[in-house]
């Protein structure tokens, strides 16, 4: 039976970043690493259904993993994108407050400062008009370090680098169960071929669960994993509408974030090709369906009108949707990433990642470093 040192389940941006960081880390220089993905290719689920924004790290609870890994990850990501000449733009973002929201905007600035985001500039109505003539607001915060990324090019680059350093990538390979054996795991997978399904089992010493929306399901199929450490999954869908014609904005435009920070409000982003889109909204759902309700268009228009009064409803078109793998419900406070090693669940060699919602794209390289630190610490215990 084949044996690998490390198996990573899930080749979204998080699994890819971990594979890349592992492949270049000293302790794993000669390790055999396999990255398994159940879809026909990498990054086809949440990692290709998001806003593709490089977040500054403004809103998250201070000292949370989201705040720390976003701020650290943003720097690693910009350096990486520059080094490998990958498509991205540091456009800057404006968080626009209306008259009654000025105090809340000040609180956003303070929170950002506590998180180490010290470059936000206060913009008054007059300056806002100059920066963005189409935008209406009482005041705004300019975040110069926020940007946009072509997530597919980034993921392809991570995969190329990881493979060039020996990582084996297998798509159409679903992990269906993880068994504990003395000093290793027995992994059961199913490979999908054109002629049908084939079971394939192997051993590995360390196993990393980065299965995104399926992380909980896979954790519960891991022998010895106490279900009390598996947080409940709450699916929170976000729909996007594209806006035809050229973008009237030169920055990313955000309203004030939603209560409990469930979402960041229906904002405008521009993709690398210059296409303007609005979204995502927030809707807790029961299943993983990506169908967009075109009837939401009125609700979008009403939200957008607050900061972009001349929005033309005829230019809005249903575009795509993503689903946040939240581990908190609509009534709860904003949750954090959960990256569990044996100090939590008691199983040596196992790392489980839950609740990897935004800003995990921005934070991906820092998440990779964090997981490797955990694995190195565990090896020393
Ligand atoms: C609407 C929305 C907007 C967002 N906007 C931003 C943003 O602007 N900036 C930002 O930083 N972040 C953003 N995010 C967050 C970001 O997209 C995600 O945090 C990130 O893509 C998560 O990556 P992942 O690898 O954990 O998950 P995924 O991309 O879902 O990858 C998990 C992979 O595991 C595979 N898999 C599942 N089960 C198995 C199995 N049993 N065996 C093998 N493979 C398996 C899946 O097929 C999938 O490819 C947004 C998210 C959403 C939903």
Coordinates of C-alpha atoms and ligand atoms in Angstrom, one line a residue:
X1 CA 0.0 0.0 0.0
X2 CA 1.3 3.5 -0.8
X3 CA 2.5 5.6 2.0
X4 CA 2.9 9.5 2.1
X5 CA 4.2 11.7 4.8
X6 CA 1.4 14.3 4.4
X7 CA -2.1 14.1 2.8
X8 CA -4.1 17.3 2.2
X9 CA -7.8 16.9 1.4
X10 CA -9.2 19.8 -0.6
X11 CA -7.5 21.9 -3.3
X12 CA -9.2 25.2 -2.8
X13 CA -7.0 28.2 -2.2
X14 CA -6.4 27.1 1.4
X15 CA -5.3 23.5 0.6
X16 CA -3.1 24.8 -2.3
X17 CA -1.4 27.4 -0.1
X18 CA -0.7 24.9 2.6
X19 CA 0.7 22.4 0.0
X20 CA 2.9 25.2 -1.4
X21 CA 4.1 26.4 2.0
X22 CA 4.8 22.8 3.1
X23 CA 6.8 22.0 0.0
X24 CA 9.2 24.9 0.6
X25 CA 9.5 24.5 4.4
X26 CA 12.7 23.0 5.8
X27 CA 11.2 20.2 7.8
X28 CA 9.2 18.9 4.8
X29 CA 11.9 19.4 2.2
X30 CA 12.1 15.7 1.5
X31 CA 8.6 14.7 2.5
X32 CA 6.1 13.1 0.2
X33 CA 3.0 15.3 0.0
X34 CA -0.2 14.4 -1.7
X35 CA -3.0 16.9 -2.4
X36 CA -6.4 15.4 -3.2
X37 CA -9.3 17.1 -4.8
X38 CA -12.7 15.5 -5.5
X39 CA -13.7 17.9 -8.3
X40 CA -12.1 17.6 -11.8
X41 CA -9.8 20.5 -11.1
X42 CA -8.6 22.7 -8.2
X43 CA -10.4 25.7 -6.7
X44 CA -13.8 25.2 -8.3
X45 CA -15.9 25.7 -5.2
X46 CA -15.7 28.6 -2.8
X47 CA -12.3 29.7 -4.0
X48 CA -13.8 30.6 -7.4
X49 CA -17.0 32.1 -6.0
X50 CA -15.9 35.1 -4.1
X51 CA -15.2 38.8 -4.5
X52 CA -11.5 38.3 -5.2
X53 CA -10.7 41.2 -2.9
X54 CA -7.4 41.4 -1.0
X55 CA -8.7 42.6 2.3
X56 CA -6.8 45.0 4.6
X57 CA -7.9 43.3 7.9
X58 CA -10.2 46.1 9.1
X59 CA -13.3 44.6 10.7
X60 CA -12.3 41.4 12.5
X61 CA -12.1 41.0 16.3
X62 CA -8.7 42.1 17.5
X63 CA -6.3 39.1 18.1
X64 CA -8.6 36.8 16.3
X65 CA -7.1 34.4 13.7
X66 CA -9.0 36.3 11.0
X67 CA -7.5 39.6 12.0
X68 CA -3.9 38.3 12.5
X69 CA -3.8 36.0 9.5
X70 CA -5.5 38.6 7.2
X71 CA -3.0 41.3 8.1
X72 CA 0.0 38.9 7.8
X73 CA -1.5 37.2 4.8
X74 CA -2.1 40.4 2.9
X75 CA 1.6 41.3 3.0
X76 CA 2.7 37.8 2.1
X77 CA 0.2 37.8 -0.8
X78 CA 1.2 41.1 -2.3
X79 CA 4.9 40.1 -2.1
X80 CA 4.0 36.8 -3.7
X81 CA 1.9 38.3 -6.5
X82 CA 4.7 40.8 -7.3
X83 CA 7.4 38.2 -7.2
X84 CA 5.6 35.9 -9.6
X85 CA 4.1 38.8 -11.7
X86 CA 0.5 37.6 -11.1
X87 CA -2.5 39.8 -12.0
X88 CA -3.6 42.0 -9.1
X89 CA -4.3 45.7 -8.5
X90 CA -4.0 47.7 -5.3
X91 CA -7.1 49.9 -6.1
X92 CA -7.9 51.0 -2.6
X93 CA -11.3 50.8 -1.1
X94 CA -13.8 53.4 0.3
X95 CA -16.0 52.5 3.2
X96 CA -18.9 55.0 2.8
X97 CA -21.0 56.2 5.8
X98 CA -24.2 58.1 5.6
X99 CA -25.1 60.9 8.1
X100 CA -26.2 58.6 11.0
X101 CA -23.3 56.3 10.5
X102 CA -20.3 58.6 11.3
X103 CA -19.8 57.3 14.8
X104 CA -19.8 53.7 13.5
X105 CA -17.3 54.7 10.9
X106 CA -15.0 56.1 13.6
X107 CA -15.3 52.7 15.4
X108 CA -14.3 50.9 12.2
X109 CA -11.2 53.1 12.1
X110 CA -10.3 52.3 15.7
X111 CA -10.9 48.6 15.2
X112 CA -8.6 48.7 12.2
X113 CA -5.9 50.4 14.1
X114 CA -6.1 47.8 16.9
X115 CA -5.6 45.2 14.2
X116 CA -2.5 46.8 12.8
X117 CA -4.2 48.5 9.9
X118 CA -2.8 52.0 10.4
X119 CA -3.1 53.4 6.9
X120 CA -6.8 54.3 6.8
X121 CA -7.5 57.9 5.9
X122 CA -10.6 59.8 6.9
X123 CA -12.4 61.4 3.9
X124 CA -15.0 64.1 4.2
X125 CA -18.0 64.7 1.9
X126 CA -16.1 67.1 -0.3
X127 CA -13.0 64.9 -0.7
X128 CA -15.3 61.9 -1.4
X129 CA -17.0 63.8 -4.3
X130 CA -13.6 64.5 -5.7
X131 CA -12.4 60.9 -5.4
X132 CA -15.6 59.3 -6.6
X133 CA -18.1 61.8 -8.2
X134 CA -20.8 59.2 -8.5
X135 CA -20.7 58.2 -4.8
X136 CA -22.8 59.9 -2.1
X137 CA -21.9 59.7 1.5
X138 CA -21.4 61.9 4.6
X139 CA -17.9 60.6 5.2
X140 CA -15.7 57.7 4.2
X141 CA -12.6 55.8 5.1
X142 CA -10.0 55.1 2.4
X143 CA -8.1 51.9 2.8
X144 CA -5.2 52.2 0.4
X145 CA -3.9 48.6 0.9
X146 CA -7.1 46.9 -0.3
X147 CA -6.9 45.4 -3.7
X148 CA -8.1 42.8 -6.2
X149 CA -6.6 39.6 -7.4
X150 CA -7.2 37.1 -10.2
X151 CA -7.7 34.1 -7.9
X152 CA -7.5 31.5 -10.6
X153 CA -4.0 32.7 -11.7
X154 CA -2.9 32.7 -8.1
X155 CA -4.2 29.2 -7.5
X156 CA -2.6 27.9 -10.7
X157 CA 0.7 29.4 -9.6
X158 CA 0.5 27.8 -6.2
X159 CA -0.2 24.5 -7.7
X160 CA 2.7 24.8 -10.3
X161 CA 5.1 25.8 -7.5
X162 CA 4.0 23.0 -5.2
X163 CA 4.2 20.4 -8.0
X164 CA 7.6 21.7 -9.1
X165 CA 8.7 21.0 -5.5
X166 CA 7.4 17.4 -5.5
X167 CA 3.8 17.7 -4.3
X168 CA 1.6 15.1 -6.0
X169 CA -1.8 16.6 -7.0
X170 CA -4.7 14.3 -7.8
X171 CA -8.1 15.6 -8.9
X172 CA -11.3 13.5 -9.0
X173 CA -10.1 12.0 -5.8
X174 CA -12.5 12.1 -2.8
X175 CA -11.4 11.2 0.7
X176 CA -14.3 9.3 2.1
X177 CA -12.9 8.1 5.5
X178 CA -9.8 8.5 7.7
X179 CA -8.9 5.7 10.1
X180 CA -6.3 5.8 12.9
X181 CA -3.5 3.3 13.0
X182 CA -0.5 3.2 15.2
X183 CA 1.7 6.2 14.0
X184 CA -0.3 6.7 10.8
X185 CA -3.7 7.2 9.2
X186 CA -5.3 4.9 6.7
X187 CA -7.1 7.0 4.1
X188 CA -9.9 5.7 2.0
X189 CA -10.5 7.5 -1.2
X190 CA -12.7 7.1 -4.3
X191 CA -11.2 8.0 -7.7
X192 CA -13.6 9.0 -10.5
X193 CA -12.5 7.7 -13.9
X194 CA -14.4 8.0 -17.2
X195 CA -15.2 4.3 -16.9
X196 CA -16.4 4.5 -13.3
X197 CA -15.3 4.7 -9.7
X198 CA -12.2 3.1 -8.2
X199 CA -11.4 2.7 -4.5
X200 CA -7.9 3.6 -3.5
X201 CA -6.5 3.3 0.1
X202 CA -3.1 4.5 1.3
X203 CA -1.3 5.5 4.5
X204 CA -0.1 8.9 5.6
X205 CA 1.6 10.2 8.8
X206 CA -0.1 13.6 8.8
X207 CA -3.5 14.5 7.5
X208 CA -4.9 18.0 6.8
X209 CA -8.6 18.5 6.3
X210 CA -9.2 21.6 4.1
X211 CA -12.4 20.4 2.6
X212 CA -14.2 23.8 2.9
X213 CA -17.9 23.3 2.9
X214 CA -17.3 19.6 3.4
X215 CA -14.8 19.9 6.3
X216 CA -17.4 19.0 8.9
X217 CA -18.6 16.0 7.0
X218 CA -15.1 14.7 6.5
X219 CA -14.2 15.4 10.2
X220 CA -17.1 13.2 11.2
X221 CA -15.8 10.4 9.0
X222 CA -12.4 10.6 10.9
X223 CA -12.1 7.7 13.3
X224 CA -11.6 8.9 16.9
X225 CA -12.7 12.5 16.2
X226 CA -14.9 13.6 19.0
X227 CA -18.0 15.3 17.4
X228 CA -18.0 17.9 20.1
X229 CA -15.0 19.5 18.4
X230 CA -16.7 19.7 15.1
X231 CA -18.5 23.0 14.9
X232 CA -21.9 23.2 13.3
X233 CA -21.8 24.3 9.6
X234 CA -24.1 27.3 8.7
X235 CA -24.3 27.9 5.0
X236 CA -24.5 31.6 4.2
X237 CA -25.1 32.3 0.5
X238 CA -24.0 35.5 -1.2
X239 CA -25.3 36.4 -4.6
X240 CA -23.6 38.8 -7.1
X241 CA -25.1 41.0 -9.8
X242 CA -22.9 42.3 -12.6
X243 CA -23.3 45.9 -13.8
X244 CA -23.0 46.3 -17.6
X245 CA -20.9 49.1 -19.1
X246 CA -17.8 50.6 -17.7
X247 CA -17.3 51.1 -14.0
X248 CA -18.2 54.5 -12.7
X249 CA -15.8 54.0 -9.8
X250 CA -12.1 53.9 -9.5
X251 CA -12.0 52.4 -6.0
X252 CA -13.9 49.5 -4.5
X253 CA -16.9 51.0 -2.8
X254 CA -18.3 49.5 0.4
X255 CA -21.2 50.6 2.6
X256 CA -21.0 50.2 6.4
X257 CA -20.8 46.4 7.3
X258 CA -23.9 44.5 8.3
X259 CA -24.8 44.0 12.0
X260 CA -22.8 41.2 13.6
X261 CA -20.5 41.4 10.6
X262 CA -22.4 38.6 8.9
X263 CA -21.4 40.3 5.6
X264 CA -19.7 43.4 4.5
X265 CA -22.8 45.0 2.9
X266 CA -23.7 44.9 -0.8
X267 CA -20.5 46.5 -2.1
X268 CA -19.0 47.1 -5.5
X269 CA -15.9 45.4 -6.7
X270 CA -14.2 45.3 -10.0
X271 CA -12.5 42.2 -11.3
X272 CA -9.2 42.1 -13.0
X273 CA -10.9 42.4 -16.5
X274 CA -12.6 45.6 -15.3
X275 CA -16.1 44.1 -14.9
X276 CA -18.1 45.9 -12.1
X277 CA -20.2 43.7 -9.9
X278 CA -22.3 44.3 -6.8
X279 CA -22.7 41.8 -3.9
X280 CA -22.6 39.6 -2.1
X281 CA -25.7 39.7 0.0
X282 CA -26.2 37.3 2.9
X283 CA -28.8 34.6 3.1
X284 CA -28.6 31.6 5.4
X285 CA -29.7 28.5 3.3
X286 CA -30.2 24.8 3.8
X287 CA -28.4 23.4 0.8
X288 CA -25.5 24.1 -1.5
X289 CA -27.4 25.5 -4.5
X290 CA -25.8 28.4 -6.4
X291 CA -29.0 29.5 -8.3
X292 CA -29.5 33.2 -8.2
X293 CA -32.9 34.7 -7.6
X294 CA -33.2 37.4 -10.2
X295 CA -36.1 38.8 -8.1
X296 CA -33.5 40.1 -5.6
X297 CA -32.6 42.8 -8.1
X298 CA -34.9 45.4 -6.4
X299 CA -33.4 44.7 -3.0
X300 CA -29.9 45.2 -4.5
X301 CA -30.9 48.4 -6.2
X302 CA -32.3 49.8 -2.9
X303 CA -29.1 49.0 -1.0
X304 CA -26.8 50.3 -3.8
X305 CA -28.9 53.5 -4.1
X306 CA -27.8 54.6 -0.7
X307 CA -24.2 55.3 -1.9
X308 CA -24.8 55.3 -5.7
X309 CA -28.0 57.1 -6.3
X310 CA -27.8 57.0 -10.1
X311 CA -27.6 53.2 -10.3
X312 CA -29.4 52.0 -13.4
X313 CA -31.5 48.9 -12.5
X314 CA -31.5 47.9 -16.2
X315 CA -27.8 47.4 -16.0
X316 CA -27.9 44.8 -13.2
X317 CA -27.8 41.2 -14.2
X318 CA -27.7 38.0 -12.0
X319 CA -24.1 36.8 -12.1
X320 CA -22.9 34.1 -9.7
X321 CA -23.1 33.1 -6.1
X322 CA -20.8 31.7 -3.4
X323 CA -21.5 30.0 -0.1
X324 CA -19.7 31.0 3.1
X325 CA -18.9 28.0 5.3
X326 CA -19.8 29.8 8.5
X327 CA -19.6 28.2 11.9
X328 CA -21.9 30.8 13.5
X329 CA -25.6 31.4 12.8
X330 CA -27.4 34.6 12.0
X331 CA -28.0 35.5 15.7
X332 CA -24.4 34.9 16.8
X333 CA -21.3 37.2 16.9
X334 CA -18.9 36.9 14.0
X335 CA -17.0 33.7 14.3
X336 CA -13.3 33.0 13.8
X337 CA -11.4 30.5 11.8
X338 CA -10.9 27.2 13.7
X339 CA -7.6 25.5 12.9
X340 CA -7.5 22.5 15.2
X341 CA -4.5 20.3 16.0
X342 CA -4.1 17.6 18.6
X343 CA -4.0 20.2 21.4
X344 CA -7.7 20.5 20.8
X345 CA -9.0 17.2 19.4
X346 CA -6.3 14.9 20.8
X347 CA -5.4 13.1 17.5
X348 CA -1.7 13.5 16.8
X349 CA -0.9 14.3 13.1
X350 CA -4.3 15.6 12.3
X351 CA -5.1 19.2 11.4
X352 CA -8.8 20.3 10.8
X353 CA -9.8 23.6 9.3
X354 CA -13.3 24.8 9.9
X355 CA -15.1 28.1 9.1
X356 CA -12.6 29.1 6.4
X357 CA -14.8 32.0 5.1
X358 CA -13.6 35.5 4.2
X359 CA -10.8 36.6 4.5
X360 CA -9.2 33.1 3.8
X361 CA -8.3 34.0 0.2
X362 CA -6.3 37.0 1.4
X363 CA -4.9 35.1 4.4
X364 CA -4.1 31.9 2.5
X365 CA -0.3 32.1 2.6
X366 CA -0.4 33.0 6.3
X367 CA -2.8 30.1 7.0
X368 CA -0.2 27.9 5.3
X369 CA 2.5 29.2 7.6
X370 CA 0.3 28.9 10.7
X371 CA -0.6 25.2 9.9
X372 CA 3.1 24.4 9.4
X373 CA 4.0 26.1 12.8
X374 CA 1.3 23.9 14.4
X375 CA 2.7 20.8 12.8
X376 CA 6.3 21.7 13.8
X377 CA 5.2 22.3 17.4
X378 CA 3.4 19.0 17.5
X379 CA 6.5 17.2 16.2
X380 CA 8.5 18.7 19.1
X381 CA 5.9 17.7 21.7
Ligands
LIG1 C1 -19.4 35.2 -1.3 C2 -18.0 35.1 -0.8 C3 -17.2 36.1 -1.0 C4 -15.8 36.1 -0.5 N1 -15.0 37.1 -0.8 C5 -13.7 37.0 -0.4 C6 -12.8 38.1 -0.6 O1 -13.1 39.0 -1.3 N2 -11.5 38.0 -0.1 C7 -11.1 36.9 0.7 O2 -10.0 37.0 1.2 N3 -12.0 35.9 0.9 C8 -13.2 35.9 0.4 N4 -14.1 34.9 0.6 C9 -13.6 33.7 1.3 C10 -12.8 32.8 0.4 O3 -13.4 32.6 -0.9 C11 -12.8 31.4 1.1 O4 -12.4 31.6 2.4 C12 -11.7 30.5 0.5 O5 -12.0 30.4 -0.9 C13 -11.9 29.1 1.1 O6 -11.0 28.2 0.5 P1 -11.0 26.7 0.9 O7 -9.8 26.1 0.2 O8 -11.0 26.6 2.4 O9 -12.4 26.1 0.4 P2 -12.8 25.7 -1.0 O10 -12.4 26.6 -2.1 O11 -14.3 25.3 -0.9 O12 -12.0 24.4 -1.2 C14 -12.3 23.1 -0.6 C15 -12.0 22.0 -1.6 O13 -12.2 20.8 -1.0 C16 -12.7 19.9 -1.9 N5 -13.3 18.8 -1.2 C17 -14.4 18.7 -0.4 N6 -14.6 17.6 0.2 C18 -13.5 16.8 -0.2 C19 -13.1 15.4 0.0 N7 -13.8 14.7 0.8 N8 -12.0 15.0 -0.6 C20 -11.3 15.8 -1.4 N9 -11.6 17.1 -1.7 C21 -12.7 17.5 -1.1 C22 -13.7 20.8 -2.6 O14 -14.1 20.2 -3.9 C23 -13.0 22.1 -2.7 O15 -12.3 22.2 -3.9 C24 -15.4 34.9 0.1 C25 -16.3 33.8 0.3 C26 -17.6 33.9 -0.2 C27 -18.5 32.7 -0.1

